[in-house]
Coordinates of C-alpha atoms in Angstrom, one line a residue:
Chain H
X1 CA 28.5 6.4 -22.4
X2 CA 32.0 7.3 -23.2
X3 CA 30.9 10.8 -24.2
X4 CA 30.2 11.7 -20.6
X5 CA 32.3 14.4 -19.1
X6 CA 35.7 12.8 -19.2
X7 CA 37.7 13.1 -16.0
X8 CA 41.2 14.4 -16.3
X9 CA 43.7 11.6 -16.9
X10 CA 45.2 11.5 -13.5
X11 CA 42.0 12.0 -11.5
X12 CA 40.7 8.7 -10.1
X13 CA 37.1 7.9 -10.9
X14 CA 36.4 6.6 -7.4
X15 CA 38.4 7.1 -4.3
X16 CA 37.6 5.9 -0.8
X17 CA 39.6 7.8 1.9
X18 CA 40.0 6.0 5.2
X19 CA 36.3 5.0 5.3
X20 CA 35.1 3.4 8.5
X21 CA 31.6 2.2 9.1
X22 CA 30.4 1.2 12.6
X23 CA 27.3 -0.8 13.3
X24 CA 26.6 -0.3 17.0
X25 CA 30.3 -0.6 17.8
X26 CA 31.1 -3.3 15.3
X27 CA 33.5 -1.9 12.6
X28 CA 32.3 -3.3 9.3
X29 CA 34.7 -1.2 7.5
X30 CA 37.9 0.0 9.2
X31 CA 40.0 2.7 7.7
X32 CA 39.5 1.5 4.1
X33 CA 41.4 3.2 1.3
X34 CA 40.8 2.3 -2.3
X35 CA 41.4 4.1 -5.6
X36 CA 39.9 3.2 -9.0
X37 CA 41.2 4.6 -12.2
X38 CA 38.7 5.3 -15.0
X39 CA 38.3 2.3 -17.3
X40 CA 39.8 -0.1 -14.7
X41 CA 38.5 -3.6 -14.0
X42 CA 39.0 -4.5 -10.3
X43 CA 38.2 -7.6 -8.4
X44 CA 37.6 -7.5 -4.7
X45 CA 37.8 -10.7 -2.7
X46 CA 37.8 -11.5 1.0
X47 CA 36.5 -14.1 3.4
X48 CA 32.9 -13.9 4.7
X49 CA 32.4 -10.9 6.9
X50 CA 35.3 -9.0 5.4
X51 CA 33.0 -6.0 4.7
X52 CA 32.6 -6.5 0.9
X53 CA 28.9 -5.7 0.8
X54 CA 29.1 -2.9 3.3
X55 CA 31.8 -1.5 1.0
X56 CA 29.3 -1.3 -1.9
X57 CA 26.6 0.0 0.4
X58 CA 28.9 2.9 1.3
X59 CA 29.6 3.8 -2.3
X60 CA 25.9 3.6 -3.4
X61 CA 24.7 5.7 -0.5
X62 CA 22.8 2.9 1.3
X63 CA 25.1 3.2 4.3
X64 CA 26.7 6.5 5.5
X65 CA 30.3 6.2 6.5
X66 CA 31.0 6.9 10.1
X67 CA 34.3 8.3 9.2
X68 CA 36.1 9.1 6.0
X69 CA 35.0 10.2 2.6
X70 CA 33.9 8.7 -0.7
X71 CA 34.8 10.7 -3.8
X72 CA 33.4 10.1 -7.3
X73 CA 35.0 12.1 -10.0
X74 CA 36.5 14.4 -7.3
X75 CA 33.1 15.0 -5.7
X76 CA 32.0 13.7 -2.3
X77 CA 29.1 11.2 -2.3
X78 CA 28.6 11.3 1.4
X79 CA 25.0 12.4 2.3
X80 CA 23.8 12.1 -1.3
X81 CA 20.6 10.1 -1.8
X82 CA 20.8 6.7 -3.5
X83 CA 18.9 7.7 -6.6
X84 CA 21.1 10.8 -7.1
X85 CA 24.2 8.7 -6.8
X86 CA 22.8 6.3 -9.4
X87 CA 22.1 9.2 -11.7
X88 CA 25.7 10.3 -11.3
X89 CA 26.6 7.1 -13.1
X90 CA 27.0 4.4 -10.5
X91 CA 25.1 1.2 -11.1
X92 CA 24.9 -1.8 -8.8
X93 CA 24.1 -5.5 -9.1
X94 CA 23.1 -7.2 -5.9
X95 CA 24.4 -10.3 -4.3
X96 CA 21.1 -12.2 -4.6
X97 CA 19.6 -11.4 -8.0
X98 CA 17.0 -8.6 -7.5
X99 CA 14.8 -8.2 -10.5
X100 CA 11.2 -6.9 -10.6
X101 CA 9.4 -10.2 -10.2
X102 CA 6.0 -9.2 -11.6
X103 CA 7.4 -7.5 -14.7
X104 CA 8.6 -9.2 -17.8
X105 CA 12.4 -9.3 -18.5
X106 CA 11.7 -6.8 -21.4
X107 CA 10.0 -4.4 -19.0
X108 CA 12.7 -4.8 -16.4
X109 CA 15.2 -3.7 -19.0
X110 CA 13.0 -0.9 -20.2
X111 CA 12.9 0.6 -16.8
X112 CA 16.7 0.2 -16.4
X113 CA 17.4 1.7 -19.8
X114 CA 15.3 4.8 -19.3
X115 CA 17.5 7.9 -19.5
X116 CA 15.1 10.2 -17.7
X117 CA 13.7 8.8 -14.4
X118 CA 11.0 11.4 -13.9
X119 CA 7.4 10.2 -13.7
X120 CA 6.2 12.7 -16.3
X121 CA 8.7 11.4 -18.8
X122 CA 7.5 7.8 -18.2
X123 CA 3.9 8.9 -18.6
X124 CA 4.2 11.2 -21.6
X125 CA 7.5 10.3 -23.3
X126 CA 7.7 7.1 -25.2
X127 CA 10.8 4.9 -25.2
X128 CA 13.1 6.1 -27.9
X129 CA 13.9 3.6 -30.6
X130 CA 17.7 3.4 -29.8
X131 CA 16.7 2.4 -26.3
X132 CA 14.2 -0.1 -27.6
X133 CA 16.8 -1.6 -29.8
X134 CA 19.3 -1.7 -26.9
X135 CA 16.7 -3.6 -24.9
X136 CA 16.2 -6.1 -27.7
X137 CA 19.9 -6.5 -28.2
X138 CA 20.5 -7.1 -24.5
X139 CA 17.7 -9.7 -24.4
X140 CA 19.6 -11.5 -27.1
X141 CA 23.0 -11.2 -25.4
X142 CA 21.7 -12.8 -22.2
X143 CA 19.6 -15.3 -24.0
X144 CA 16.3 -14.2 -22.5
X145 CA 14.5 -13.5 -25.7
X146 CA 12.2 -16.6 -25.5
X147 CA 11.2 -15.5 -22.0
X148 CA 10.9 -11.8 -22.7
X149 CA 7.2 -11.6 -22.2
X150 CA 6.6 -13.7 -19.1
X151 CA 7.0 -12.5 -15.5
X152 CA 10.6 -12.4 -14.4
X153 CA 9.7 -14.1 -11.1
X154 CA 9.4 -17.4 -13.0
X155 CA 12.9 -17.3 -14.3
X156 CA 15.6 -19.7 -13.0
X157 CA 18.3 -18.4 -10.6
X158 CA 20.9 -18.2 -13.4
X159 CA 18.5 -16.4 -15.7
X160 CA 17.7 -13.8 -13.0
X161 CA 21.5 -13.3 -12.5
X162 CA 21.9 -12.6 -16.2
X163 CA 18.8 -10.4 -16.3
X164 CA 20.2 -8.3 -13.5
X165 CA 23.5 -8.0 -15.2
X166 CA 21.7 -7.0 -18.4
X167 CA 19.8 -4.4 -16.4
X168 CA 23.1 -3.0 -15.1
X169 CA 24.5 -2.8 -18.6
X170 CA 21.2 -1.2 -19.9
X171 CA 21.6 1.5 -17.2
X172 CA 25.0 2.2 -18.8
X173 CA 26.7 3.6 -15.7
X174 CA 30.3 4.8 -15.7
X175 CA 31.0 2.7 -12.7
X176 CA 29.6 -0.8 -12.4
X177 CA 29.5 -2.4 -9.0
X178 CA 28.9 -6.1 -9.4
X179 CA 28.3 -8.2 -6.3
X180 CA 28.8 -12.0 -6.9
X181 CA 27.7 -12.1 -10.5
X182 CA 28.4 -15.8 -11.1
X183 CA 26.9 -17.3 -7.9
X184 CA 24.8 -20.2 -9.2
X185 CA 25.9 -20.0 -12.8
X186 CA 27.3 -22.9 -14.8
X187 CA 31.0 -22.9 -15.8
X188 CA 30.1 -21.8 -19.3
X189 CA 28.0 -19.0 -18.1
X190 CA 30.7 -18.0 -15.7
X191 CA 33.2 -17.7 -18.6
X192 CA 30.7 -15.6 -20.6
X193 CA 30.1 -13.3 -17.7
X194 CA 33.9 -12.8 -17.3
X195 CA 34.1 -12.0 -21.0
X196 CA 31.3 -9.5 -20.8
X197 CA 32.8 -7.7 -17.8
X198 CA 36.2 -7.5 -19.5
X199 CA 34.5 -6.2 -22.6
X200 CA 32.7 -3.5 -20.5
X201 CA 35.9 -2.3 -18.8
X202 CA 37.8 0.3 -20.7
X203 CA 34.6 2.2 -21.6
X204 CA 33.3 1.6 -18.1
X205 CA 34.9 1.1 -14.8
X206 CA 34.0 -2.2 -13.3
X207 CA 34.4 -3.4 -9.7
X208 CA 33.5 -7.1 -9.1
X209 CA 33.1 -8.8 -5.8
X210 CA 33.3 -12.6 -6.1
X211 CA 34.2 -15.7 -4.2
X212 CA 34.9 -17.8 -7.2
X213 CA 38.7 -17.8 -7.7
X214 CA 38.6 -19.3 -11.2
X215 CA 36.3 -16.5 -12.2
X216 CA 38.6 -13.9 -10.7
X217 CA 41.5 -15.4 -12.6
X218 CA 39.6 -15.3 -15.8
X219 CA 39.0 -11.5 -15.3
X220 CA 42.8 -11.1 -15.3
X221 CA 42.7 -7.9 -13.3
X222 CA 44.1 -6.2 -10.2
X223 CA 42.8 -7.9 -7.1
X224 CA 42.1 -6.2 -3.8
X225 CA 41.8 -8.4 -0.7
X226 CA 39.6 -7.2 2.1
X227 CA 39.9 -8.4 5.6
X228 CA 38.1 -7.2 8.7
X229 CA 37.0 -4.0 6.9
X230 CA 40.3 -2.9 5.5
X231 CA 42.5 -3.6 2.5
X232 CA 44.9 -6.5 3.2
X233 CA 46.8 -6.3 0.0
X234 CA 46.5 -5.4 -3.7
X235 CA 48.0 -6.8 -6.8
X236 CA 47.7 -9.3 -9.7
X237 CA 46.0 -12.6 -8.8
X238 CA 49.2 -14.6 -8.8
X239 CA 50.9 -12.3 -6.4
X240 CA 47.9 -12.1 -4.1
X241 CA 47.5 -15.8 -4.1
X242 CA 50.9 -16.4 -2.8
X243 CA 50.8 -13.7 -0.2
X244 CA 51.1 -15.4 3.2
X245 CA 48.8 -12.9 4.8
X246 CA 46.0 -13.8 2.3
X247 CA 46.5 -17.5 2.9
X248 CA 46.3 -16.9 6.6
X249 CA 43.0 -15.0 6.6
X250 CA 41.5 -17.5 4.3
X251 CA 42.6 -20.5 6.3
X252 CA 42.6 -18.9 9.7
X253 CA 46.0 -20.4 10.5
X254 CA 49.5 -19.6 9.5
X255 CA 50.7 -22.4 7.3
X256 CA 53.4 -23.2 4.8
X257 CA 51.8 -26.3 3.6
X258 CA 49.6 -24.5 1.2
X259 CA 51.2 -22.2 -1.2
X260 CA 48.1 -20.7 -2.7
X261 CA 44.4 -19.9 -1.9
X262 CA 43.5 -21.8 -5.0
X263 CA 43.4 -25.0 -3.0
X264 CA 40.5 -23.8 -0.9
X265 CA 38.6 -22.1 -3.6
Chain Q
X1 CA 2.5 -6.2 -23.3
X2 CA 1.4 -8.1 -20.3
X3 CA 2.0 -11.8 -20.3
X4 CA -1.7 -12.8 -20.2
X5 CA -3.8 -10.7 -22.5
X6 CA -7.4 -11.7 -22.1
X7 CA -9.6 -12.0 -25.2
X8 CA -11.2 -8.7 -26.3
X9 CA -14.6 -10.0 -25.4
X10 CA -13.6 -10.8 -21.8
X11 CA -11.8 -7.5 -21.5
X12 CA -14.5 -5.2 -22.8
X13 CA -17.7 -7.0 -21.8
X14 CA -18.0 -5.6 -18.3
X15 CA -17.5 -2.1 -19.7
X16 CA -20.0 -2.5 -22.5
X17 CA -22.4 -3.7 -19.8
X18 CA -21.7 -0.7 -17.6
X19 CA -22.2 1.8 -20.5
X20 CA -25.4 0.1 -21.4
X21 CA -26.4 0.2 -17.8
X22 CA -25.8 3.9 -17.8
X23 CA -28.2 4.4 -20.6
X24 CA -30.9 1.8 -19.8
X25 CA -31.0 1.5 -16.0
X26 CA -32.2 5.1 -15.4
X27 CA -35.3 4.3 -17.4
X28 CA -36.1 0.8 -16.1
X29 CA -35.0 0.8 -12.5
X30 CA -37.3 2.2 -9.8
X31 CA -35.8 5.4 -8.3
X32 CA -34.8 3.8 -5.0
X33 CA -32.8 1.0 -6.7
X34 CA -31.3 3.4 -9.2
X35 CA -30.2 5.6 -6.4
X36 CA -28.6 2.7 -4.5
X37 CA -26.7 1.6 -7.7
X38 CA -25.5 5.1 -8.3
X39 CA -24.2 5.4 -4.8
X40 CA -22.4 2.1 -5.0
X41 CA -20.9 2.9 -8.4
X42 CA -19.5 6.1 -7.0
X43 CA -17.9 4.1 -4.3
X44 CA -16.2 2.2 -7.2
X45 CA -14.2 5.4 -7.9
X46 CA -12.6 5.5 -4.4
X47 CA -11.9 1.8 -4.8
X48 CA -10.1 2.4 -8.1
X49 CA -7.8 4.8 -6.2
X50 CA -7.2 2.2 -3.6
X51 CA -6.3 -0.4 -6.3
X52 CA -3.9 2.1 -7.7
X53 CA -2.0 2.7 -4.5
X54 CA -2.4 -0.8 -2.9
X55 CA -2.9 -3.2 -5.8
X56 CA -0.2 -1.7 -8.0
X57 CA 2.1 0.3 -5.7
X58 CA 1.8 -1.8 -2.6
X59 CA 0.8 0.9 -0.2
X60 CA -2.2 -0.1 2.0
X61 CA -4.0 3.0 3.0
X62 CA -6.6 2.7 5.7
X63 CA -7.4 6.4 5.6
X64 CA -9.0 7.0 2.2
X65 CA -12.1 8.2 4.1
X66 CA -10.3 11.5 4.7
X67 CA -10.2 12.3 1.0
X68 CA -13.6 10.8 0.3
X69 CA -15.1 13.1 3.0
X70 CA -13.2 16.1 1.9
X71 CA -14.8 15.8 -1.6
X72 CA -18.2 15.3 0.1
X73 CA -17.8 18.3 2.3
X74 CA -16.8 20.5 -0.7
X75 CA -20.0 19.7 -2.6
X76 CA -22.0 19.8 0.7
X77 CA -20.8 23.3 1.4
X78 CA -21.5 24.5 -2.1
X79 CA -25.1 23.1 -1.9
X80 CA -25.6 24.6 1.5
X81 CA -24.7 28.1 0.1
X82 CA -26.4 27.8 -3.2
X83 CA -29.8 29.4 -3.6
X84 CA -29.6 31.1 -0.2
X85 CA -31.4 34.4 0.0
X86 CA -28.8 37.2 0.1
X87 CA -27.4 37.9 3.5
X88 CA -28.7 34.6 5.0
X89 CA -26.6 31.8 6.4
X90 CA -27.1 28.1 6.2
X91 CA -29.6 27.2 8.9
X92 CA -27.4 25.3 11.3
X93 CA -25.2 28.4 11.9
X94 CA -28.2 30.0 13.7
X95 CA -28.3 27.2 16.2
X96 CA -24.7 27.9 17.3
X97 CA -25.1 31.7 17.2
X98 CA -22.8 32.2 14.3
X99 CA -23.6 35.5 12.6
X100 CA -21.0 35.6 9.9
X101 CA -20.0 33.0 7.3
X102 CA -16.6 31.6 8.2
X103 CA -13.9 32.7 5.8
X104 CA -13.2 29.3 4.3
X105 CA -16.8 28.9 3.4
X106 CA -16.8 32.0 1.1
X107 CA -15.2 30.4 -2.0
X108 CA -17.6 27.5 -2.0
X109 CA -20.4 29.8 -3.2
X110 CA -18.7 29.6 -6.6
X111 CA -19.7 26.5 -8.6
X112 CA -16.4 26.8 -10.5
X113 CA -14.3 26.8 -7.4
X114 CA -16.3 23.9 -6.0
X115 CA -15.8 21.9 -9.2
X116 CA -12.1 22.1 -8.7
X117 CA -12.2 21.9 -4.9
X118 CA -13.9 18.5 -5.1
X119 CA -10.8 16.8 -6.4
X120 CA -7.9 19.3 -6.0
X121 CA -8.2 19.7 -2.3
X122 CA -8.2 16.0 -1.5
X123 CA -5.4 15.5 -4.0
X124 CA -3.3 18.2 -2.4
X125 CA -3.9 17.0 1.1
X126 CA -3.0 13.5 0.1
X127 CA 0.0 14.7 -1.7
X128 CA 1.3 16.6 1.3
X129 CA 0.6 13.8 3.7
X130 CA 2.1 11.3 1.3
X131 CA 5.2 13.3 0.7
X132 CA 6.0 13.6 4.4
X133 CA 5.4 9.9 5.0
X134 CA 7.2 8.6 1.9
X135 CA 10.2 11.0 2.2
X136 CA 10.8 9.5 5.6
X137 CA 10.6 6.0 4.0
X138 CA 7.7 4.9 6.2
X139 CA 6.4 1.7 4.6
X140 CA 4.2 -1.3 5.1
X141 CA 2.3 -1.7 8.4
X142 CA 3.6 1.6 9.7
X143 CA 2.2 3.4 6.7
X144 CA -1.2 1.7 7.2
X145 CA -1.2 2.7 10.9
X146 CA -0.3 6.2 10.1
X147 CA -3.1 6.7 7.6
X148 CA -5.5 5.3 10.1
X149 CA -4.2 7.7 12.7
X150 CA -4.6 10.6 10.3
X151 CA -8.2 9.4 9.6
X152 CA -9.0 9.6 13.3
X153 CA -7.5 13.1 13.6
X154 CA -9.7 14.3 10.7
X155 CA -12.7 12.5 12.1
X156 CA -12.4 14.1 15.5
X157 CA -11.8 17.5 14.0
X158 CA -14.8 17.5 11.8
X159 CA -16.9 15.8 14.5
X160 CA -16.1 18.5 17.0
X161 CA -16.5 21.7 14.9
X162 CA -20.2 22.5 15.3
X163 CA -19.6 26.2 14.6
X164 CA -17.6 25.6 11.4
X165 CA -19.2 22.7 9.6
X166 CA -22.1 21.5 11.8
X167 CA -20.0 18.9 13.6
X168 CA -21.4 15.5 14.0
X169 CA -24.7 16.4 12.2
X170 CA -23.0 17.0 8.9
X171 CA -24.5 18.8 6.0
X172 CA -27.7 17.8 4.3
X173 CA -27.8 18.0 0.6
X174 CA -31.0 16.4 -0.6
X175 CA -33.2 19.4 0.2
X176 CA -30.8 21.8 -1.6
X177 CA -31.4 22.8 -5.2
X178 CA -29.2 22.8 -8.3
X179 CA -30.5 24.7 -11.3
X180 CA -33.8 25.0 -9.5
X181 CA -34.2 21.3 -9.1
X182 CA -34.2 19.5 -5.8
X183 CA -31.0 17.4 -5.4
X184 CA -33.1 14.6 -3.9
X185 CA -35.7 14.6 -6.7
X186 CA -36.0 11.5 -9.0
X187 CA -35.1 13.5 -12.1
X188 CA -32.0 14.9 -10.5
X189 CA -31.0 11.5 -9.2
X190 CA -31.3 10.1 -12.7
X191 CA -28.9 12.7 -14.0
X192 CA -26.6 12.1 -11.2
X193 CA -26.6 8.4 -12.0
X194 CA -25.6 9.0 -15.6
X195 CA -22.8 11.4 -14.4
X196 CA -21.6 8.7 -12.0
X197 CA -21.4 6.2 -14.8
X198 CA -19.5 8.6 -17.0
X199 CA -17.1 9.5 -14.2
X200 CA -16.5 5.9 -13.1
X201 CA -15.6 5.0 -16.7
X202 CA -13.4 8.1 -16.8
X203 CA -11.7 7.2 -13.6
X204 CA -11.1 3.7 -14.9
X205 CA -9.6 5.0 -18.1
X206 CA -7.3 7.3 -16.1
X207 CA -6.2 4.4 -13.9
X208 CA -5.7 2.2 -16.9
X209 CA -3.6 4.8 -18.6
X210 CA -1.5 5.2 -15.5
X211 CA -0.9 1.5 -15.0
X212 CA -0.4 0.1 -18.5
X213 CA 2.7 2.1 -19.7
X214 CA 6.1 2.4 -18.2
X215 CA 4.8 4.6 -15.4
X216 CA 2.7 1.6 -14.4
X217 CA 5.8 -0.6 -14.6
X218 CA 7.6 1.8 -12.3
X219 CA 4.7 1.5 -9.8
X220 CA 4.9 -2.3 -9.9
X221 CA 8.7 -2.1 -9.6
X222 CA 8.3 0.0 -6.5
X223 CA 5.9 -2.6 -5.0
X224 CA 8.3 -5.5 -5.9
X225 CA 11.6 -3.9 -4.8
X226 CA 11.7 -0.2 -3.9
X227 CA 15.4 0.0 -2.9
X228 CA 16.4 -1.4 -6.3
X229 CA 14.5 1.4 -8.0
X230 CA 16.6 3.9 -6.1
X231 CA 19.8 2.2 -7.2
X232 CA 18.5 2.5 -10.8
X233 CA 18.2 6.3 -10.4
X234 CA 14.5 6.5 -9.7
X235 CA 13.2 8.4 -6.8
X236 CA 10.3 6.3 -5.4
X237 CA 9.1 9.2 -3.2
X238 CA 8.1 11.2 -6.3
X239 CA 6.1 8.3 -7.7
X240 CA 4.4 7.3 -4.5
X241 CA 3.5 10.9 -3.7
X242 CA 2.0 11.4 -7.2
X243 CA 0.0 8.2 -7.2
X244 CA -1.2 8.8 -3.6
X245 CA -2.4 12.3 -4.7
X246 CA -4.2 10.8 -7.7
X247 CA -5.9 8.3 -5.4
X248 CA -6.8 11.1 -3.1
X249 CA -8.4 13.1 -6.0
X250 CA -10.4 10.0 -7.1
X251 CA -11.6 9.6 -3.5
X252 CA -12.8 13.2 -3.5
X253 CA -14.8 12.8 -6.7
X254 CA -16.2 9.6 -5.3
X255 CA -17.2 11.3 -2.0
X256 CA -18.9 14.1 -3.8
X257 CA -20.9 11.8 -6.0
X258 CA -21.8 9.6 -3.0
X259 CA -22.9 12.7 -1.0
X260 CA -25.3 14.1 -3.5
X261 CA -26.8 10.6 -4.0
X262 CA -27.2 9.8 -0.3
X263 CA -28.4 13.2 0.7
X264 CA -25.9 14.0 3.5
X265 CA -22.2 14.3 4.3
X266 CA -21.2 13.8 7.9
X267 CA -18.0 12.9 9.8
X268 CA -19.3 9.3 9.7
X269 CA -17.7 9.1 6.2
X270 CA -14.4 9.4 8.1
X271 CA -15.2 6.6 10.5
X272 CA -12.5 3.9 10.7
X273 CA -14.7 0.9 9.7
X274 CA -15.8 2.6 6.4
X275 CA -12.2 3.1 5.2
X276 CA -11.5 -0.5 6.1
X277 CA -14.5 -1.6 4.1
X278 CA -13.2 0.2 1.1
X279 CA -10.1 -2.0 1.3
X280 CA -12.2 -5.1 1.5
X281 CA -14.1 -4.2 -1.7
X282 CA -10.8 -4.1 -3.5
X283 CA -9.5 -7.3 -1.9
X284 CA -12.7 -9.2 -2.8
X285 CA -12.9 -7.7 -6.3
X286 CA -9.2 -8.4 -7.0
X287 CA -6.1 -6.3 -6.3
X288 CA -4.3 -4.9 -9.3
X289 CA -7.1 -5.5 -11.7
X290 CA -9.0 -2.1 -11.7
X291 CA -12.2 -3.7 -12.9
X292 CA -12.2 -5.8 -9.7
X293 CA -12.2 -2.7 -7.6
X294 CA -15.3 -1.3 -9.2
X295 CA -17.1 -4.6 -9.2
X296 CA -16.1 -5.3 -5.7
X297 CA -17.5 -2.0 -4.5
X298 CA -20.8 -2.4 -6.4
X299 CA -21.4 -6.1 -5.7
X300 CA -20.5 -6.0 -2.0
X301 CA -22.5 -2.9 -1.3
X302 CA -25.5 -4.2 -3.2
X303 CA -25.3 -7.4 -1.3
X304 CA -25.0 -5.4 1.9
X305 CA -28.2 -3.5 1.1
X306 CA -30.1 -6.6 0.0
X307 CA -29.0 -8.6 3.1
X308 CA -29.6 -5.7 5.4
X309 CA -33.2 -5.3 4.2
X310 CA -33.9 -8.9 5.2
X311 CA -31.6 -9.8 8.1
X312 CA -29.9 -6.6 9.3
X313 CA -27.7 -8.4 12.0
X314 CA -26.0 -10.9 9.7
X315 CA -24.3 -8.5 7.2
X316 CA -21.1 -8.0 9.3
X317 CA -20.6 -11.8 9.6
X318 CA -21.1 -12.2 5.8
X319 CA -18.6 -9.4 5.1
X320 CA -16.1 -10.8 7.5
X321 CA -16.5 -14.3 6.0
X322 CA -16.1 -12.9 2.5
X323 CA -12.8 -11.2 3.6
X324 CA -11.6 -14.4 5.2
X325 CA -12.5 -16.4 2.0
X326 CA -10.6 -14.0 -0.2
X327 CA -7.5 -13.9 2.1
X328 CA -7.3 -17.7 2.4
X329 CA -8.7 -19.0 -0.9
X330 CA -8.7 -16.2 -3.5
X331 CA -5.6 -14.1 -3.0
X332 CA -6.2 -12.4 -6.4
X333 CA -9.9 -11.7 -5.6
X334 CA -12.8 -12.6 -7.8
X335 CA -11.5 -11.1 -11.0
X336 CA -8.1 -12.6 -10.5
X337 CA -9.7 -16.0 -9.8
X338 CA -11.7 -15.6 -13.0
X339 CA -8.7 -14.6 -15.1
X340 CA -6.6 -17.5 -13.8
X341 CA -9.1 -20.0 -14.9
X342 CA -11.0 -20.4 -11.6
X343 CA -14.4 -21.4 -13.1
X344 CA -12.9 -24.3 -15.0
X345 CA -11.2 -25.5 -11.8
X346 CA -14.4 -25.2 -9.9
X347 CA -16.2 -27.3 -12.6
X348 CA -13.5 -29.9 -12.3
X349 CA -13.9 -29.9 -8.5
X350 CA -17.6 -30.7 -8.6
X351 CA -16.9 -33.6 -11.0
X352 CA -17.8 -32.0 -14.3
X353 CA -14.5 -31.0 -15.8
X354 CA -14.6 -28.8 -18.9
X355 CA -13.4 -30.4 -22.1
X356 CA -9.7 -30.4 -22.5
X357 CA -8.5 -27.9 -25.0
X358 CA -7.3 -29.2 -28.3
X359 CA -5.0 -27.3 -30.6
X360 CA -7.2 -25.8 -33.2
X361 CA -4.5 -23.4 -34.2
X362 CA -2.4 -26.4 -35.3
X363 CA -5.4 -27.9 -37.1
X364 CA -5.9 -24.7 -39.0
X365 CA -2.3 -23.9 -39.6
X366 CA -2.0 -23.7 -43.4
X367 CA 1.6 -24.9 -43.4
X368 CA 0.7 -28.1 -41.5
X369 CA -2.4 -28.6 -43.6
X370 CA -0.5 -28.4 -46.9
X371 CA 2.0 -30.9 -45.5
X372 CA -0.8 -33.3 -44.7
X373 CA -2.3 -32.6 -48.1
X374 CA 0.9 -33.4 -50.0
X375 CA 0.7 -37.0 -48.9
X376 CA -2.6 -37.4 -50.7
X377 CA -2.9 -37.5 -54.5

């Protein structure tokens, strides 16, 4: 919702200040700094084990940073429970699609769209008609209308991906954290997902983690490259692609033969 | 709406039968059988609570006996105090040389207090216990073990406190009187049967209301993927605590009804096997079906009493076999099996398949009929 308390123009929406996370001595994140401006669309790439998912876990409260601080609208998120962070306006889509298998897509969305997550509201308050229309609209957008009344567990992988993206949109957070949204989608669906995310940015701030370089290029956004738990470089896709350090971490060897990571994507 | 909505007949028939049973059975059944049925029906209420927390929310509690017995003790204490001559104590206190009524007994002299104590005390105890467990995110097997451990603690406490609640002997209720009538009398038992039917239906309606709307969706969502609920802004602890407290309250009502119909409340109601049996009733009847929980409780217990009258030693084997059968062949229980077209499959298996369904809706569709009609003069 754009009407939410607007942060002052120069205040970043999200700021990670030298965040480090240690799992029994292994540093999954190592002195990571990152700043997201309101309304920005940002892509995060990095080889396997670069700490991309841990990075989302730290923001959403699943993992507590060993060192450093996570600020959302100038307020520290460290030590805040997951559901409170979610209520502050941070939504997350998981790497493998996680939908409620035994509920229908419609009911999945109705849970996500609910503005008030208290049990008494769910028991005594009906779903307001704007919310109902929103659910109907989103079902149409992701093409799940024909399947809206059968358990979501029976949907295909791609449909589950889209359902989860729709759930994230229904939740209407200020910051959308999207982990591998196009894994297992067709090229056409990938293009539509890119359009959707671009459309959402502006009103919302969107952070996308993805391996698919074509998809990242379609997003046409700033790219942050993670490597061994810290930021390797940042910049537009073209610049990042030709950075020798990026090529090195993706290929594991220093080479001049390949002038872009495109070749390995 | 749910994906599979059974026909109104199939949905309502069991309940029409139960209401009819509530009216007719007290007249036609001999008192002994009626009493048994009433007892087993009251066990259906604790089973409904288990279905709520296990079938819908995914929390397997092996300690519902705690709340069941708390409800039973509440009514038992009330009946022990009721109709006492002024200044006298319930008999067992004399045996242990207790001269003064313990403080916590005092409020149970009041019928109004007892009426609330039967369900509020178990609900509050369940809520507190649940909150501590759920807040620390204890789930799955650990939750089950913890509830069983709590059950043992309660059992040992009640079993050992002769001077407080007559310890292992429990409290007898059938020789007590309500409204001048013996609790154990045939007339009283008939009334109690009708009350049990009404409360069972009420408990079912409550559970149905809780599970059909978005609240019920939230419970199923917690069962399916609890962490995801957190990331959507829901606090599963609140939901789980609430629903565990409701199940506790239902167990209390169930225990009170069972107590007045079996004539005694003793720590045996908190024995470990009894709480496990409760889970078996729900598993056999069908998890997440509500009706299955009640049917499971009534049918298994009736079978148990019938079998035990003839061949007392065999029941445990039959019960174990039933449980194995359900776990291996009928994961959705009897009601789930029925709803998923089990009878037709069984017919097919014995070489007498049911007739394949045609498409009468197409035959009767006016649009299609007129199309066919147009071809003819």
